[in-house]
Short mmCIF file of C-alpha atoms in Angstrom, two decimals:
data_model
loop_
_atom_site.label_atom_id
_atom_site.label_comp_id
_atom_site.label_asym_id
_atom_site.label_seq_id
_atom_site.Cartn_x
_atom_site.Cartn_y
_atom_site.Cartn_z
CA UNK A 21 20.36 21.73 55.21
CA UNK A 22 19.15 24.32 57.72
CA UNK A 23 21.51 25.67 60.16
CA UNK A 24 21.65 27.73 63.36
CA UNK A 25 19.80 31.05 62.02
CA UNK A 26 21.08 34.00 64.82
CA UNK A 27 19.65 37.73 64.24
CA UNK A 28 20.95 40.44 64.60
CA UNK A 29 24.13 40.10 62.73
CA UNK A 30 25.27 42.92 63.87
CA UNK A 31 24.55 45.25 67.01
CA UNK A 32 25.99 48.75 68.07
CA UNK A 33 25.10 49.81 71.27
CA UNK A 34 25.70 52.50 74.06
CA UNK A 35 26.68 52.06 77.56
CA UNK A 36 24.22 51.01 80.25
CA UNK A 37 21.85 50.06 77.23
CA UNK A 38 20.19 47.10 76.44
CA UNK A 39 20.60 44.28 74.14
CA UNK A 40 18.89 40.99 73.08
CA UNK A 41 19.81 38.90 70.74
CA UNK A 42 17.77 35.92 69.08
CA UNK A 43 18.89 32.27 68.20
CA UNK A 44 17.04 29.42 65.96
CA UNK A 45 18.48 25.95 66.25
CA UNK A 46 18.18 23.37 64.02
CA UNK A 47 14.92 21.87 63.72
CA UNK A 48 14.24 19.19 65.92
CA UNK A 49 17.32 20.23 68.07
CA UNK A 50 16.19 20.34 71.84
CA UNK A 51 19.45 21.79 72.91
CA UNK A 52 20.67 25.60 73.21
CA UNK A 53 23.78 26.85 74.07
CA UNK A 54 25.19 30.43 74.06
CA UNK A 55 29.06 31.45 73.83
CA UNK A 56 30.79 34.32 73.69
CA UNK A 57 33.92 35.25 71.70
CA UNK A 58 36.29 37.87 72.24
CA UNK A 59 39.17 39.33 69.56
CA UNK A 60 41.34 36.51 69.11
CA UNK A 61 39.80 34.18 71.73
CA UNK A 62 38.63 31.00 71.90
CA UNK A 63 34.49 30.70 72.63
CA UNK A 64 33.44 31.15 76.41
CA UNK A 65 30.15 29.13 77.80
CA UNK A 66 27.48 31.23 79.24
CA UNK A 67 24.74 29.10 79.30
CA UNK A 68 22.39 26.72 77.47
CA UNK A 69 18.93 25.20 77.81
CA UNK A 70 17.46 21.54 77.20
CA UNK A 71 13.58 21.13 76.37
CA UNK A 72 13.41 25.18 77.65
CA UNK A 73 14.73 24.30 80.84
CA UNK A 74 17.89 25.72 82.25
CA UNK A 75 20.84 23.44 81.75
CA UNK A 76 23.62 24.63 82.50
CA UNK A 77 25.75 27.89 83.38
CA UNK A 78 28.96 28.93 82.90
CA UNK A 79 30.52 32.75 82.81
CA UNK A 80 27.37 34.48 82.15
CA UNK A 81 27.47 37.51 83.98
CA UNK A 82 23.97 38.53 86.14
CA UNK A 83 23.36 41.38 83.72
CA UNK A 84 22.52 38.91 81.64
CA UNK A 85 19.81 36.22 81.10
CA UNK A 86 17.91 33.84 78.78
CA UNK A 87 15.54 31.56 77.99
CA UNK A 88 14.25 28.90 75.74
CA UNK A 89 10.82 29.25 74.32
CA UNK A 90 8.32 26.72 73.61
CA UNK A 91 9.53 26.84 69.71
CA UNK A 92 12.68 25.85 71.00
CA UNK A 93 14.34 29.35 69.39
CA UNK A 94 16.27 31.09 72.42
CA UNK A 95 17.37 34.67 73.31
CA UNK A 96 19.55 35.99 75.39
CA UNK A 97 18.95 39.69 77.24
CA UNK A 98 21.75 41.35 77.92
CA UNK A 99 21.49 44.73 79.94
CA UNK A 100 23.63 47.85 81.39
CA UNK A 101 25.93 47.15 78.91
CA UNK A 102 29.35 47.44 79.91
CA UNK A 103 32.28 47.91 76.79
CA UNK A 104 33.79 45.03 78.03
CA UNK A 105 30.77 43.30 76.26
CA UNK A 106 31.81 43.74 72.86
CA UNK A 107 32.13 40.42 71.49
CA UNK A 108 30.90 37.94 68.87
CA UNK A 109 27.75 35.61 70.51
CA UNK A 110 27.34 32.33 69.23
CA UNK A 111 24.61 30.09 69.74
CA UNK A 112 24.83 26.61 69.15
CA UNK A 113 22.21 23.46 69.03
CA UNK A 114 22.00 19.89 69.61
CA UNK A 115 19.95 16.97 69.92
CA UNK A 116 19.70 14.38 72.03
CA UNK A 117 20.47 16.48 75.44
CA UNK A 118 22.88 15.16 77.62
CA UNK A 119 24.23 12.74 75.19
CA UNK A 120 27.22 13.51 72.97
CA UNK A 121 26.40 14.61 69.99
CA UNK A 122 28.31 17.47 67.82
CA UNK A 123 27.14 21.21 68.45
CA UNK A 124 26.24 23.24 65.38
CA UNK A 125 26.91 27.31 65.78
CA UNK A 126 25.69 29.67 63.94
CA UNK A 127 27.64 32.73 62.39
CA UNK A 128 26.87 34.68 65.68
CA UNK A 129 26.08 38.38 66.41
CA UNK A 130 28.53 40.79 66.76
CA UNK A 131 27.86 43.23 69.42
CA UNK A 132 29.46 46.53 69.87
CA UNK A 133 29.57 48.49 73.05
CA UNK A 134 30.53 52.35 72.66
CA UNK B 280 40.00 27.16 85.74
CA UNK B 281 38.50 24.44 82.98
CA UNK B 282 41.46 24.46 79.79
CA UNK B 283 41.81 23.02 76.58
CA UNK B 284 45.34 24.16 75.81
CA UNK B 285 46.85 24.41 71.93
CA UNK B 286 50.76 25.53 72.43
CA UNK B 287 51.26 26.72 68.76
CA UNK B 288 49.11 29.62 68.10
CA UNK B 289 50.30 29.65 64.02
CA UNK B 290 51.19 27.15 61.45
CA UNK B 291 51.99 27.62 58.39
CA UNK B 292 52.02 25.19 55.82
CA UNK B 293 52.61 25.07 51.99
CA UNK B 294 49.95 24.02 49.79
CA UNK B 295 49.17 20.07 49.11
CA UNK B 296 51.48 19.40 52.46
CA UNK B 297 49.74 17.71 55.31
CA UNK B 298 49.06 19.81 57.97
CA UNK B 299 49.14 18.39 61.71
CA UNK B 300 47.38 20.78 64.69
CA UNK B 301 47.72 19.85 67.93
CA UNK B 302 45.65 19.96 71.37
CA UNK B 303 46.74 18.88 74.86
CA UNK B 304 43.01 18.42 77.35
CA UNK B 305 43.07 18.63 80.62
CA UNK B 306 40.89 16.47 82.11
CA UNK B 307 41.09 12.68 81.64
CA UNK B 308 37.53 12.18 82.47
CA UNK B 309 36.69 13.69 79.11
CA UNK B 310 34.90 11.09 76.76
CA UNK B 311 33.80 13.28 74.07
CA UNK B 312 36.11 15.57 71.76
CA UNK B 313 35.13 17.96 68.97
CA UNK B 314 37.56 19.73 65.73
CA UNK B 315 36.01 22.67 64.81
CA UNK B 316 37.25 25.31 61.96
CA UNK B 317 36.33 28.76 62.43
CA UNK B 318 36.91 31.38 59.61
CA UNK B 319 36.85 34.83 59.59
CA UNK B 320 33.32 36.34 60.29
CA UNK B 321 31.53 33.00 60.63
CA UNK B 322 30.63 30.62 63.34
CA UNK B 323 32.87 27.81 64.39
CA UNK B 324 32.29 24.55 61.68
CA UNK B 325 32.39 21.06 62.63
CA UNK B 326 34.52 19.02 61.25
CA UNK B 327 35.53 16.03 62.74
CA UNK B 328 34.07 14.58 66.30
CA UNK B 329 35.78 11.35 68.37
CA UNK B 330 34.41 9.21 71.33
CA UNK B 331 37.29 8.66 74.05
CA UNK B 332 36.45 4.50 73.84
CA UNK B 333 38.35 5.56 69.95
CA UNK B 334 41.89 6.29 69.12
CA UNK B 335 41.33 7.39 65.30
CA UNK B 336 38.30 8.76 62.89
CA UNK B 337 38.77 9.42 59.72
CA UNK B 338 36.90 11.82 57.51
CA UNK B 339 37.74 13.35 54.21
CA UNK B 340 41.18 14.02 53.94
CA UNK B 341 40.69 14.81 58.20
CA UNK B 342 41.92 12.47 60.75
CA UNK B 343 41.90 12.55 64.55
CA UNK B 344 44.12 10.63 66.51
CA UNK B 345 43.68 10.71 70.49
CA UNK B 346 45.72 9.59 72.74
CA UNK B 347 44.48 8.98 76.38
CA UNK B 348 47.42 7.98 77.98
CA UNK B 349 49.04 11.37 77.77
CA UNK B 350 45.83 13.42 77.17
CA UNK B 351 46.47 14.42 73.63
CA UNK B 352 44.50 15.16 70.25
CA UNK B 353 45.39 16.10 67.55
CA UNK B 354 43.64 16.68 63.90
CA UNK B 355 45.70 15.60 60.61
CA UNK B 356 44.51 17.54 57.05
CA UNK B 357 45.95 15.65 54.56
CA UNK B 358 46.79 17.93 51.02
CA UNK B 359 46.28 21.02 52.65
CA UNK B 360 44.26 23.92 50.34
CA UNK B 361 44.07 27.47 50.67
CA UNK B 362 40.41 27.41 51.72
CA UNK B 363 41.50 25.41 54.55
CA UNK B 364 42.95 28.47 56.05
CA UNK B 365 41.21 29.30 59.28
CA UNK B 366 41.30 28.82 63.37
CA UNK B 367 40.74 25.18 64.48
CA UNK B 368 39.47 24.53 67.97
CA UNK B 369 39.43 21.78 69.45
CA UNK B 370 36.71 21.16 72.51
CA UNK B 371 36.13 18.88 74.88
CA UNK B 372 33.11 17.47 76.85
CA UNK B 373 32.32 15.60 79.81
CA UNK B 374 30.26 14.75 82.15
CA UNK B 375 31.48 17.12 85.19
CA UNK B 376 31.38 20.39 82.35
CA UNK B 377 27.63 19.20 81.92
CA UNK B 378 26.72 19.11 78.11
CA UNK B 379 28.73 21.96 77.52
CA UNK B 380 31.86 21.93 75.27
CA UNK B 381 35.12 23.32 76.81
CA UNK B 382 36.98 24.99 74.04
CA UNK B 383 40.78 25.15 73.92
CA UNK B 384 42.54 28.49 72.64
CA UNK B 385 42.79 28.18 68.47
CA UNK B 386 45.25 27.30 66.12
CA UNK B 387 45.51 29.63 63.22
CA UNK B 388 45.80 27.61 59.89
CA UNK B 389 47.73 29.47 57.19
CA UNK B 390 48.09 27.42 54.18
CA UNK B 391 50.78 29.50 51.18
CA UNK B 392 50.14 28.74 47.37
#
């Protein structure tokens, strides 16, 4: 079955640099989310999207932003990059919006700040 | 701030023993609770998913058992395996986080041979 496809797998980046990094749901999934995972940490919120419309936000800091295109796929710019950004990203996808239904992740980017 | 708490970080357990992880929510308007399994390098893996109007699901050789009353879950593997080694989350949704899931901190999973 086809999963949550994320790309890069892996990023190294510099300081005050720029970043963006692409998610593909599940087909027929209308729902985004991305999370953020540091060392030994359980995932954070930043944000997610329903029928390419803003959804919700959590700790997504302003540095960063994204968006949900008319595909559905979703990425998420990250800029001035700060080493305190090193982390794994996850995206995950749903259907059904705002009803409960299971999230699928992908296996995430990992990003490294030097 | 929002908190799905686990209060054991490790368990170990011995191969073919059932293994029992535990998860204490925070907020008892949650109606919507997730297990997920994460190993090393990979995203986190659904594995077993419970509606708050339910007090047990079974899946293979999973079970989840919540308990409302004093805002508990917890996720039974029954013949534990070596491959089931890993960090389990459990997450939370409601209403009042959006559609968002509200992840506690991990359990790490080690299973000996």
């Amino acid at each position: 079955a086809a999963g949550v496809i994320q790309s890069p797998r892996h990023l190294i980046k510099e300081k005050r640099e720029t970043a963006t990094l692409k998610c593909y749901p599940i087909p027929r999934h209308d729902t985004v989310y991305w999370y953020q995972q540091g060392p030994g940490q359980d995932p954070q919120f930043l944000i997610s999207f329903y029928e390419k419309m803003q959804s919700d936000k959590g700790s997504i800091p302003d540095r960063f932003s994204a968006q949900q295109f008319s595909d559905y796929h979703s990425e998420l710019n990250m800029s001035s990059l700060e080493l305190g950004d090193s982390a794994l990203y996850f995206c995950a996808s749903s259907s059904q919006g705002y009803l409960n239904s299971p999230l699928h992740f992908g296996n995430g980017t990992r990003l490294t700040v030097t | 701030g929002e908190s799905v708490g686990l209060h054991l970080p490790t368990l170990s357990v011995q191969e073919g023993d059932n293994s029992i992880i535990n998860c204490a929510y925070s907020n008892s308007a949650s109606d919507y609770f997730i297990w997920y399994k994460q190993e090393s390098g990979k995203g986190p893996q659904f594995i077993i998913d419970i509606r708050s109007n339910m007090d047990k699901r079974q899946g293979q050789r999973v079970t989840v058992l919540l308990n409302k009353t004093v805002k508990h879950l917890s996720l039974q593997i029954a013949a534990t395996q070596p491959g089931d080694s890993a960090v389990y989350f459990c997450a939370e949704q409601n209403w009042e986080y959006g559609n968002k899931l509200v992840f506690g901190a991990g359990t790490i999973l080690r299973v000996k041979s």
